[in-house]
Short mmCIF file of the C-alpha atoms (twelve columns), coordinates in Angstrom:
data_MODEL
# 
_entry.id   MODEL 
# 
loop_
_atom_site.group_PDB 
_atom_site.id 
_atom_site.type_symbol 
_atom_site.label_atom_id 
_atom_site.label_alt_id 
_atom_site.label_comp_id 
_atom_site.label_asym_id 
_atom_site.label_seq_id 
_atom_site.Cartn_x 
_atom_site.Cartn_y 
_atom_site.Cartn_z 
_atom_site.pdbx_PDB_model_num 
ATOM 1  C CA . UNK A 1  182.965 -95.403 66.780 1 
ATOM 2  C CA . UNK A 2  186.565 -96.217 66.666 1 
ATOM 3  C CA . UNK A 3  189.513 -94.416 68.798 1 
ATOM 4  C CA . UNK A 4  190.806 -92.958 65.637 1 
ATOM 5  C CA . UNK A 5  187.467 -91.194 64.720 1 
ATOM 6  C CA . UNK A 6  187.657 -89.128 68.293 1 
ATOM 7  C CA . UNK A 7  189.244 -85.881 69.487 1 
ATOM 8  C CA . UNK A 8  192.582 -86.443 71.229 1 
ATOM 9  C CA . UNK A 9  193.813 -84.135 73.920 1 
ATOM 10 C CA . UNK A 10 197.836 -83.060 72.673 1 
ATOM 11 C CA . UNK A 11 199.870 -80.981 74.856 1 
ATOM 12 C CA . UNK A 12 201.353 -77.753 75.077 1 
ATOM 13 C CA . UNK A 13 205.233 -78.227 75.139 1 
ATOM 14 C CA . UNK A 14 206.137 -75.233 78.293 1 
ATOM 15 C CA . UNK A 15 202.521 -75.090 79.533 1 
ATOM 16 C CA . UNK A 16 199.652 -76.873 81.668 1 
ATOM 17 C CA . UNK A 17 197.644 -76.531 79.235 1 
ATOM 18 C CA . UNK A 18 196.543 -79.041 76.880 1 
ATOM 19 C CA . UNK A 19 194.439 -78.647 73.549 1 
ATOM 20 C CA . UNK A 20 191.773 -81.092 71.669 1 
ATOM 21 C CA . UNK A 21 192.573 -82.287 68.199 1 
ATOM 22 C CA . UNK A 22 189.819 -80.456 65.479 1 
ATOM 23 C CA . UNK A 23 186.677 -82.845 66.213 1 
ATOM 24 C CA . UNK A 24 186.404 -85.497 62.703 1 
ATOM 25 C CA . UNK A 25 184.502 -83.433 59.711 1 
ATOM 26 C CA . UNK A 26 185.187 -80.201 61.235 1 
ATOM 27 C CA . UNK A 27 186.758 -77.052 59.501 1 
ATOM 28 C CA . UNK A 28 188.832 -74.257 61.310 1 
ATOM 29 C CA . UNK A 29 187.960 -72.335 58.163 1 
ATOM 30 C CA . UNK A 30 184.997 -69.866 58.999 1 
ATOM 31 C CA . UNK A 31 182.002 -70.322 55.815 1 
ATOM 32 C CA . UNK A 32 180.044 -67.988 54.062 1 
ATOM 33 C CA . UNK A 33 176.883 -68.219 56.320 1 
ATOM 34 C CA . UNK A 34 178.957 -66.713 59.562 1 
ATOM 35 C CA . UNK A 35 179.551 -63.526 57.687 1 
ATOM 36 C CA . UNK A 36 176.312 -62.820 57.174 1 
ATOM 37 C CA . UNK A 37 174.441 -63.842 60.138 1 
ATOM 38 C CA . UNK A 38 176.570 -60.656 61.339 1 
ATOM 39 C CA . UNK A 39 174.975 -58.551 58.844 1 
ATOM 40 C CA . UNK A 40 171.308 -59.196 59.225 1 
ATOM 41 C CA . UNK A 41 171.707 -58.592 62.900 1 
ATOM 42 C CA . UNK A 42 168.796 -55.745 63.870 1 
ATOM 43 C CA . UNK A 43 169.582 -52.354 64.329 1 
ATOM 44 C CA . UNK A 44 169.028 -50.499 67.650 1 
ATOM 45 C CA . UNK A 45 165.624 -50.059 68.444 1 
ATOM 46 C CA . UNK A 46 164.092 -52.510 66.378 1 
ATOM 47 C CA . UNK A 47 162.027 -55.592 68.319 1 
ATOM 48 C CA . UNK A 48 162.583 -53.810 71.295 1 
ATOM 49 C CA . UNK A 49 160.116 -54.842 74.334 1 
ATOM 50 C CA . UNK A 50 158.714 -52.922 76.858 1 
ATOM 51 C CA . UNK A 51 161.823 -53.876 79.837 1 
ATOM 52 C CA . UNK A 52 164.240 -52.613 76.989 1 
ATOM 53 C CA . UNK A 53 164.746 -49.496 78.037 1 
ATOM 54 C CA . UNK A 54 164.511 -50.215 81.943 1 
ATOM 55 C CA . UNK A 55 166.948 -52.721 81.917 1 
ATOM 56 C CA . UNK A 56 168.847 -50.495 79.736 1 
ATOM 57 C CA . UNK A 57 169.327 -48.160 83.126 1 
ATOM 58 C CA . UNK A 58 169.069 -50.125 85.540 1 
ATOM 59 C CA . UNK A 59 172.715 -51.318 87.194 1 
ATOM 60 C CA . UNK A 60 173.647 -53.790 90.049 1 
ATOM 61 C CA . UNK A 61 173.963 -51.869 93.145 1 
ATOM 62 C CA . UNK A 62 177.833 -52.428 93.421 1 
ATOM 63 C CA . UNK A 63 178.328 -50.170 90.641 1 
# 
């Protein structure tokens, strides 16, 4: 692997902060499969086990 096929870290002109270069082959641009994983997510209620609904109303004491 040469130095050119890597992610570069580029900073932030005015910040600490610094940012990595998109990794080689990779796409900012979201693709079809994303938007439908969303879709096909289950409804409330369905595959639910037998905790659900305890852990459901159960809360950390601090609350």
């Amino acid at each position: 692997m040469s130095a050119t096929d890597r992610q570069r870290i580029e900073r932030v002109p005015g910040s600490r902060r610094v940012k990595l270069t998109p990794a080689p082959g990779t796409s900012a641009e979201p693709v079809p499969g994303d938007e439908e994983a969303d879709a096909v997510a289950p409804a409330a209620g369905e595959g639910s086990g037998p905790n659900d609904e305890r852990l459901k109303r159960d809360v950390p004491p601090h609350y």
